[in-house]
Coordinates of C-alpha atoms in Angstrom, one line a residue:
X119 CA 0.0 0.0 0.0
X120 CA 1.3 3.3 -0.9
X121 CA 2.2 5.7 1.4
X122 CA 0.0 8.6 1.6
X123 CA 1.2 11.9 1.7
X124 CA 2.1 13.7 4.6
X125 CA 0.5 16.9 5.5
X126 CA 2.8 20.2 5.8
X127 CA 1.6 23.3 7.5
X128 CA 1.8 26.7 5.6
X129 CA 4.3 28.1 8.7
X130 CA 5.5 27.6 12.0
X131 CA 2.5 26.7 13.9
X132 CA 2.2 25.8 17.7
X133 CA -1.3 25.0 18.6
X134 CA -3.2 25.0 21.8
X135 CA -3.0 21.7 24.0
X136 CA -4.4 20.3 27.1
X137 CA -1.2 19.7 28.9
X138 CA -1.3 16.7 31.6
X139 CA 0.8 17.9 34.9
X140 CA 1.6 16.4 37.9
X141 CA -1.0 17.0 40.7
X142 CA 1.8 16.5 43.9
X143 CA 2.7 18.1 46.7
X144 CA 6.4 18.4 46.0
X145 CA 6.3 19.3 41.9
X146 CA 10.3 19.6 41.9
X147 CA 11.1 16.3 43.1
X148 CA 9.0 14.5 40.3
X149 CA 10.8 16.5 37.7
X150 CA 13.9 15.5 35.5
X151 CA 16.8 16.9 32.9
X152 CA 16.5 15.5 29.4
X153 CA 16.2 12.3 29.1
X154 CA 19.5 12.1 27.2
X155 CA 21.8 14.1 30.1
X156 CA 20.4 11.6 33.1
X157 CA 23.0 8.7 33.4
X158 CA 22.2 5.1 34.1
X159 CA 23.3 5.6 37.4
X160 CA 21.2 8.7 38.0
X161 CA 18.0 7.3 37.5
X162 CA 18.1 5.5 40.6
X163 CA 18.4 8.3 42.6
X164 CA 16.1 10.3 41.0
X165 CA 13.4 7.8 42.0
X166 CA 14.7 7.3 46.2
X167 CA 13.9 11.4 46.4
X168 CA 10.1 10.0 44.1
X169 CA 8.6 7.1 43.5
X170 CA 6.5 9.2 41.1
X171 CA 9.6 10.6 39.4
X172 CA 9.2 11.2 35.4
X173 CA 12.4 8.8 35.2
X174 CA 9.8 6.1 35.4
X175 CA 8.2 7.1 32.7
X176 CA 11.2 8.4 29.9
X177 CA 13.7 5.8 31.2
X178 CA 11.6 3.1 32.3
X179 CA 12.5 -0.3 34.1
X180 CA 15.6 -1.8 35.2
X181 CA 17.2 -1.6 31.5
X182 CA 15.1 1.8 30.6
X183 CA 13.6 0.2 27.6
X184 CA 10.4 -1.0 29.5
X185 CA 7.9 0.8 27.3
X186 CA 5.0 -1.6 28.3
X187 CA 5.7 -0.3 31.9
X188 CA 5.9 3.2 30.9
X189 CA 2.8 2.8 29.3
X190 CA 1.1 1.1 32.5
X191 CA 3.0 3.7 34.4
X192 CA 1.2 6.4 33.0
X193 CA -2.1 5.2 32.9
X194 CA -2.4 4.0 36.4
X195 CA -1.3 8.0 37.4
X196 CA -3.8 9.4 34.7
X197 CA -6.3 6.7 36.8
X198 CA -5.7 8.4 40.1
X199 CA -4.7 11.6 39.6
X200 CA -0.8 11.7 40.3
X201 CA -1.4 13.0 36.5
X202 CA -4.4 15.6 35.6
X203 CA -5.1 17.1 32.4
X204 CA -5.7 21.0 32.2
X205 CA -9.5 21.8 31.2
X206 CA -8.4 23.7 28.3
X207 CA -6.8 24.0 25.2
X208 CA -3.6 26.2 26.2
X209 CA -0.5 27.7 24.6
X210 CA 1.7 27.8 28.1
X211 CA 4.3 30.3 28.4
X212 CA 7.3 29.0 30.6
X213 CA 9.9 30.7 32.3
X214 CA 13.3 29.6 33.4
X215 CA 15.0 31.6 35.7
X216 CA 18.3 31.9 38.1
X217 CA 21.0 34.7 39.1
X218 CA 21.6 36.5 35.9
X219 CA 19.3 34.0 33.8
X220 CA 15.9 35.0 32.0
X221 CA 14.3 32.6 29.1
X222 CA 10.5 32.8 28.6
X223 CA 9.2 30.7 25.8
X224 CA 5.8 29.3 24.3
X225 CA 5.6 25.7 24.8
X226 CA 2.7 24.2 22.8
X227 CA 1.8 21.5 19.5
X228 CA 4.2 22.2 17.0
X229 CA 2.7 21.2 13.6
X230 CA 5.2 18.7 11.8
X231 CA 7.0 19.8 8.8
X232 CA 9.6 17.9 6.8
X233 CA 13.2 19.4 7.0
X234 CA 13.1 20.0 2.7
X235 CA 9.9 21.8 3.8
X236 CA 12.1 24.6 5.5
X237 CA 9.6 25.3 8.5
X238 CA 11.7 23.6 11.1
X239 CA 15.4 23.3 10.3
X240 CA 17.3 20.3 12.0
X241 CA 21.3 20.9 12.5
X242 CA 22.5 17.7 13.7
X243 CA 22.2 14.0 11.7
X244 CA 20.4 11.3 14.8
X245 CA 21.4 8.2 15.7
X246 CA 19.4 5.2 14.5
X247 CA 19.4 3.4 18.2
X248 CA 18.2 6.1 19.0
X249 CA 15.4 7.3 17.4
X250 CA 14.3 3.6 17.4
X251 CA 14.5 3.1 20.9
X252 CA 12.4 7.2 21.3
X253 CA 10.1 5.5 18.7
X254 CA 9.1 2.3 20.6
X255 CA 8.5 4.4 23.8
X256 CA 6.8 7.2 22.2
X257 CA 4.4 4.1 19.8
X258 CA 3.5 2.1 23.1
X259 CA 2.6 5.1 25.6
X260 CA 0.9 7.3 22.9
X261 CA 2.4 10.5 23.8
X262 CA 4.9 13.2 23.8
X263 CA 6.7 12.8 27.7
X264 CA 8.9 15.8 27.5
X265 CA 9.0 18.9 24.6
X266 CA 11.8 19.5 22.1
X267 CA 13.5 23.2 21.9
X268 CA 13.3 25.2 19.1
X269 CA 14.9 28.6 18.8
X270 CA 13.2 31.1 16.2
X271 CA 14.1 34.8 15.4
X272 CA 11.3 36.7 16.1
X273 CA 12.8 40.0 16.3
X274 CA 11.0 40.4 20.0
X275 CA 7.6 40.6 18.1
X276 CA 5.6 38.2 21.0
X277 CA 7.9 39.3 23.8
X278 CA 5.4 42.2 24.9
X279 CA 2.7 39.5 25.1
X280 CA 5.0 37.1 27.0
X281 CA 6.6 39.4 29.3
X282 CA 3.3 41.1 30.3
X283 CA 1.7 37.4 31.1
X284 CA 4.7 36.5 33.6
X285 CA 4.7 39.8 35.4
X286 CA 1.0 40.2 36.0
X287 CA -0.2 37.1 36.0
X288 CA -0.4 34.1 38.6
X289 CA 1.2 31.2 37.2
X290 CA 0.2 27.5 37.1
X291 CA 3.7 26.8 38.3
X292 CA 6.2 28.3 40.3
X293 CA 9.0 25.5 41.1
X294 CA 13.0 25.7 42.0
X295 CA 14.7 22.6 41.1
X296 CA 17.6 21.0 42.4
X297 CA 20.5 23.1 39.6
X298 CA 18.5 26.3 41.5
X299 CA 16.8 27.3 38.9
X300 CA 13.3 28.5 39.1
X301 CA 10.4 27.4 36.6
X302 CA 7.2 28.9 36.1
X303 CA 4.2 28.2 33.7
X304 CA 1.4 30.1 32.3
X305 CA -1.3 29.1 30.0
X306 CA -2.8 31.0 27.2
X307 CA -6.1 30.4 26.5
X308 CA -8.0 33.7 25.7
X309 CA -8.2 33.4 21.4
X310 CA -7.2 37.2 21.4
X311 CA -4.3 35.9 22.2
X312 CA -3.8 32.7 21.3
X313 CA -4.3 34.7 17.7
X314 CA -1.5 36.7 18.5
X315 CA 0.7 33.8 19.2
X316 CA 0.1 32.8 15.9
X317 CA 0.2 35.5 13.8
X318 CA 3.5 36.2 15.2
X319 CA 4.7 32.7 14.4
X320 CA 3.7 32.1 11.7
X321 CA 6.1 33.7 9.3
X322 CA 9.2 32.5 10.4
X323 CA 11.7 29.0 10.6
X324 CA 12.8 27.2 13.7
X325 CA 15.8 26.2 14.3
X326 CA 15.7 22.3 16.4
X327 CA 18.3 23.3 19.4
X328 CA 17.5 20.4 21.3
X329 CA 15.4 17.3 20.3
X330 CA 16.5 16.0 17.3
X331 CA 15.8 12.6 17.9
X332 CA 12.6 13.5 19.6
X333 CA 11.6 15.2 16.2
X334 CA 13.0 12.6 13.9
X335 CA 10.6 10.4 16.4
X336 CA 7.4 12.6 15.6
X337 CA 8.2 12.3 12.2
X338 CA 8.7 8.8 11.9
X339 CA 5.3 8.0 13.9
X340 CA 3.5 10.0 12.0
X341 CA 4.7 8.4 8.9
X342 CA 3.5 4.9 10.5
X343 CA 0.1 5.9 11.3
X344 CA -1.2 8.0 8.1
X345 CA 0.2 4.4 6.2
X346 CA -1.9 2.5 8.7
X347 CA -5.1 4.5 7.3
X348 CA -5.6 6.2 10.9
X349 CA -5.4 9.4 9.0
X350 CA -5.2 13.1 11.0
X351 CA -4.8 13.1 14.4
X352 CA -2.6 14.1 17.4
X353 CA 0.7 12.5 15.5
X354 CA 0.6 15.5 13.1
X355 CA 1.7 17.5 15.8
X356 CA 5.0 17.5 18.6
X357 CA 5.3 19.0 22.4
X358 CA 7.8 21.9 21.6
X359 CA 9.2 24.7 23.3
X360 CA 9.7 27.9 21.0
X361 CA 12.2 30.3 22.5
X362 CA 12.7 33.5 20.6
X363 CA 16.4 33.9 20.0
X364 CA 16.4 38.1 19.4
X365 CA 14.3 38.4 22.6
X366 CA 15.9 35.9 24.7
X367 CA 19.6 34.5 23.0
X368 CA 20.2 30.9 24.1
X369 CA 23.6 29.9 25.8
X370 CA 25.2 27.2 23.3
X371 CA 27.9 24.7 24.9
X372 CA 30.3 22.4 24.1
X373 CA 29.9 18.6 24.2
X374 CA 32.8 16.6 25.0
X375 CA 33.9 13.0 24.4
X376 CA 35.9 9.9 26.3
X377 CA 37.7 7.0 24.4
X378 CA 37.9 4.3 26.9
X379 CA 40.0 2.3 24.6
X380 CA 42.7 4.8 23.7
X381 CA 45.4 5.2 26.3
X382 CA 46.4 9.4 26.9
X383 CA 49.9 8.9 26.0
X384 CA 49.0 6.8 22.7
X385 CA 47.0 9.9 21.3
X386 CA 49.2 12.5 22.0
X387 CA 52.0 10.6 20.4
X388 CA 49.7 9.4 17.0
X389 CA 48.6 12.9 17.5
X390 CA 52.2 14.6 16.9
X391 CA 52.3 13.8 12.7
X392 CA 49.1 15.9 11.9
X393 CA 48.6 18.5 14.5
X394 CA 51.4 20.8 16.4
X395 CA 51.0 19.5 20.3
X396 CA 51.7 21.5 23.4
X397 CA 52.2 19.3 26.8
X398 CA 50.9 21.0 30.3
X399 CA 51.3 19.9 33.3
X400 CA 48.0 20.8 34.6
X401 CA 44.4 20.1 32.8
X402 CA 43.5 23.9 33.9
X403 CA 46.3 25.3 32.5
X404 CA 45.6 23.4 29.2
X405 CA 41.4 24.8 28.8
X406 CA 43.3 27.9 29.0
X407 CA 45.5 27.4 26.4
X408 CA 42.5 26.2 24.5
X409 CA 40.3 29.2 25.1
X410 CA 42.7 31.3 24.1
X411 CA 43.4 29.5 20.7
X412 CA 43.0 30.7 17.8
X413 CA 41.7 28.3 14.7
X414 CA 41.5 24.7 15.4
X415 CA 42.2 23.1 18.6
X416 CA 41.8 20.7 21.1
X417 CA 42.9 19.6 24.8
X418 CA 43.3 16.0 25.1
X419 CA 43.6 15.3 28.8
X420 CA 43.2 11.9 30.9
X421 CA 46.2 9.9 33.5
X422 CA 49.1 12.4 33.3
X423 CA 49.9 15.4 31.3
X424 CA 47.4 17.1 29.4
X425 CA 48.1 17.8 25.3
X426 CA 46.7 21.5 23.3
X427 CA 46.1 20.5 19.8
X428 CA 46.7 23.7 17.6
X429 CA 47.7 23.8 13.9
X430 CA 46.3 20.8 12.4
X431 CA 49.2 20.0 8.8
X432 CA 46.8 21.6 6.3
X433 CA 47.3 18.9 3.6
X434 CA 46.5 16.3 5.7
X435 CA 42.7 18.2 7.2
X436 CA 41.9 18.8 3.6
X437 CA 42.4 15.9 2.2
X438 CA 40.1 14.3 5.3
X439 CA 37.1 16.6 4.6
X440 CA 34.3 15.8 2.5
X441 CA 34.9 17.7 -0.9
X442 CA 30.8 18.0 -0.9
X443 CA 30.9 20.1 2.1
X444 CA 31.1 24.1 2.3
X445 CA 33.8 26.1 4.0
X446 CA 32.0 26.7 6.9
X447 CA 31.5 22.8 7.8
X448 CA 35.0 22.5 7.1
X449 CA 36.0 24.9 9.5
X450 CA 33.6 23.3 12.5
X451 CA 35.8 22.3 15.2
X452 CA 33.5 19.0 15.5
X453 CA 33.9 18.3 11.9
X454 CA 37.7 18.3 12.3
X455 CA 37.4 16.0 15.2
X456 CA 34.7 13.6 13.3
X457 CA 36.2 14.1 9.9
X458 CA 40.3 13.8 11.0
X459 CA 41.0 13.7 14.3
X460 CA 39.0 10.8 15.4
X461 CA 39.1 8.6 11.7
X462 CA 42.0 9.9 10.0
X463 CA 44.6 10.3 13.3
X464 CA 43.3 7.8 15.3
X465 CA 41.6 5.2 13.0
X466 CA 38.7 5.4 15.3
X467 CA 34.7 5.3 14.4
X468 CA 32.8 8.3 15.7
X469 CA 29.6 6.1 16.9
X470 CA 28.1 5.4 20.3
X471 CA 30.0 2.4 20.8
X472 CA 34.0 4.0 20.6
X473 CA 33.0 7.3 21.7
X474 CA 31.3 8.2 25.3
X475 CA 29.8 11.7 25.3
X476 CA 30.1 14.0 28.3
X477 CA 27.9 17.7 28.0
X478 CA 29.3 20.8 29.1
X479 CA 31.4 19.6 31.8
X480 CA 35.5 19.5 30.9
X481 CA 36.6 18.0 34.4
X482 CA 33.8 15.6 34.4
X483 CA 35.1 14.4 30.9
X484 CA 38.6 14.1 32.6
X485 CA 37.7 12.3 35.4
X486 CA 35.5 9.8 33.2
X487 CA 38.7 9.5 31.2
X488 CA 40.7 9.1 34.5
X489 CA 38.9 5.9 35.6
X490 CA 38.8 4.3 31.9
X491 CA 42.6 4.9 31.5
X492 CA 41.7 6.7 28.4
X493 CA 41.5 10.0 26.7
X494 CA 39.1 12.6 27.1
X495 CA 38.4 15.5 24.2
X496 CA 37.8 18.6 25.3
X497 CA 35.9 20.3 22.6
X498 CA 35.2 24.0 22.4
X499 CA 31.9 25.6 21.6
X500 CA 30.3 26.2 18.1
X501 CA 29.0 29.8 17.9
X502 CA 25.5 30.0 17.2
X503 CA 26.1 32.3 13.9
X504 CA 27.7 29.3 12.6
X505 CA 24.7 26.4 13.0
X506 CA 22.3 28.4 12.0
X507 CA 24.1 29.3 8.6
X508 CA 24.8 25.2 8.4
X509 CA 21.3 24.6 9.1
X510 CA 20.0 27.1 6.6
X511 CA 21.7 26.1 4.4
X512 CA 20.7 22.2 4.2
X513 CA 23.8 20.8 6.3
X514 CA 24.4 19.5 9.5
X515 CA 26.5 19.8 11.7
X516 CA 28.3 16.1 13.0
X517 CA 26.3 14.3 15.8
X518 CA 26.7 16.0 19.2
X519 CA 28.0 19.0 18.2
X520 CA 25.9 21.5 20.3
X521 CA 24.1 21.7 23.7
X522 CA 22.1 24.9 23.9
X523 CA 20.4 25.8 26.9
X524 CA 18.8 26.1 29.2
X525 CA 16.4 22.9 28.0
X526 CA 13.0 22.4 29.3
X527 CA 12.6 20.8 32.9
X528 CA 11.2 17.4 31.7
X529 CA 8.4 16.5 34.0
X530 CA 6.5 20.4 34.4
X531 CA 4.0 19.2 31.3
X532 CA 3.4 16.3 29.5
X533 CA 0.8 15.7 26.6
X534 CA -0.8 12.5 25.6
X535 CA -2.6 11.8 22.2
X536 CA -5.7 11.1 24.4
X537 CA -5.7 14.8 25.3
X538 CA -4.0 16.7 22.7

């Protein structure tokens, strides 16, 4: 049977939902990060401070792949109200703040578009694991557990709207978490407004900041059920948040990575034929070498002295890259390391398996290193000029090349195809 076609929205469109909270006493405690920044280890944890925690539901069972008991999970809190859904149809504004931190955003149903469509523009390739294990969870509970991030330019154009809801209104939500920061939600419902929301959507492309493989999840389910005849429905649409990057400009971080299986020394020596290395002494001394670099660079760091990278032998980077790709992908820092560093210097795959990922945190990615007697990469930053060009322009960037922040506290709103 063929395939029918999919729908695509005229714009960037976030509709009203009813979102489905938690009804408890202590909201904070049955909150999570991402699922993709909790470690094995931390789940645990997570549920000794609640037996209710969200962890049950996006990580669920003893080997987090227990979709059947996330589903079960779910219904039995829909079924006595640990979980309640709001009476109305609501665009929510959501806040996140802390000392010298403001981001306000709409969180809401985010019609699906294809990337070629141009609506919503992914910047990183997914992982098939990954997306396949998102896709089983997401097929057997029927719903959307935590939202993707989106960043649009909106030249400010809803921030009047925004800003006037958290400062005079009540909110539904007013929460500090355990990083200390401070999460509030509103919900839109008045269609004066919800109009506005729209209209000043509408016209513009969103960039996918964090969520990729949630997205690449919608997508694909929705694919499944318009070929299984079940035609419109709740899998046309996504839980997003839409932050507007003019009004409130996202903080973009580095992701690191740890080779268990590649000794410190070992690298900086097969390191020395392609790239100019300088030894410290001391791993702080090195990320200050490295922030102060100029071009391409890396600190490799691990059991005894750390390494800068600087200067990578020209011939040799060039004749790595991909000749299909611009100048700007070239110049990425996680393309060198993807593209030469890791294949070319190293003889190393960049997949899940060879290569342990470690967010924002350079000493964490050290001491992970430490314990595996193997090498951690300390990667700087991407600047958001440049994956926003790579995005607009068709590319993306290699997998985990960005972290932007902050991300939505998973747990504050949920939405289920029974309700939204």
């Amino acid at each position: 049977m063929a395939i029918p076609e999919l729908p695509s929205p005229d714009g960037l469109v976030l509709r009203p939902f009813r979102g489905v909270r938690f009804a408890v006493d202590d909201l904070a405690a049955v909150t999570s990060p991402p699922y993709d920044l909790i470690p094995r280890e931390d789940v645990q944890p997570l549920l000794d401070v609640h037996s209710n925690n969200v962890v049950r539901l996006i990580l669920p069972g003893t080997d987090q792949r227990r979709y059947g008991e996330a589903r079960d999970t779910l219904h039995t809190w829909l079924e006595s109200g640990v979980l309640a859904a709001d009476d109305l149809p609501a665009v929510y504004v959501y806040e996140q703040s802390a000392p010298g931190l403001v981001v306000r955003g709409l969180i809401g149903d985010l019609a699906l578009s294809a990337p070629e469509d141009g609506i919503v523009l992914p910047h990183e390739n997914v992982m098939p694991g990954t997306v396949a294990d998102r896709l089983a969870l997401m097929r057997t509970t029927e719903s959307n557990l935590e939202p993707i991030f989106l960043l649009y330019d909106g030249k400010g154009a809803l921030a009047p709207l925004i800003d006037d809801v958290a400062s005079t209104r009540p909110p539904l939500v007013d929460v500090r978490t355990d990083d200390d920061i401070v999460h509030r939600l509103w919900a839109l419902t008045d269609p004066a407004e919800l109009d506005t929301v729209a209209a000043g959507l509408h016209d513009h492309q969103a960039l996918i900041a964090d969520g990729h493989h949630r997205y690449a999840t919608y997508l694909a389910l929705q694919r499944e059920y318009r070929a299984e005849g079940r035609g419109p429905g709740p899998w046309d649409y996504g839980l997003a948040l839409l932050v507007d990057s003019t009004a409130y400009p996202p903080h973009l971080k580095a992701i690191h990575r740890v080779i268990p299986g590649l000794p410190l020394a070992e690298a900086a020596a097969r390191a020395k034929g392609a790239w100019q290395v300088h030894e410290h002494a001391h791993v702080e001394d090195a990320l200050a070498a490295l922030a102060a670099a100029r071009g391409p660079a890396f600190v490799l760091a691990g059991n005894g002295p750390s390494h800068l990278l600087t200067d990578p032998d020209p011939v040799q980077l060039d004749h790595a890259m991909p000749g299909s790709r611009t100048a700007r992908w070239k110049s990425l820092t996680t393309s060198i390391l993807s593209e030469f560093l890791l294949p070319k210097v190293w003889g190393l795959r960049d997949d899940e398996r060879t290569v342990r990922i470690v967010h924002h945190d350079p000493l964490l990615a050290v001491r992970m290193a430490r314990r595996e007697s193997g090498t951690a990469v300390i990667v700087p930053s991407l600047s958001v000029e440049d994956v926003y060009a790579i995005a607009a322009g068709g590319e993306r960037v290699p997998r985990k090349s960005t972290s932007f922040g902050p991300k939505p506290r998973t747990g504050l709103i949920l939405r289920t195809f029974a309700t939204g």
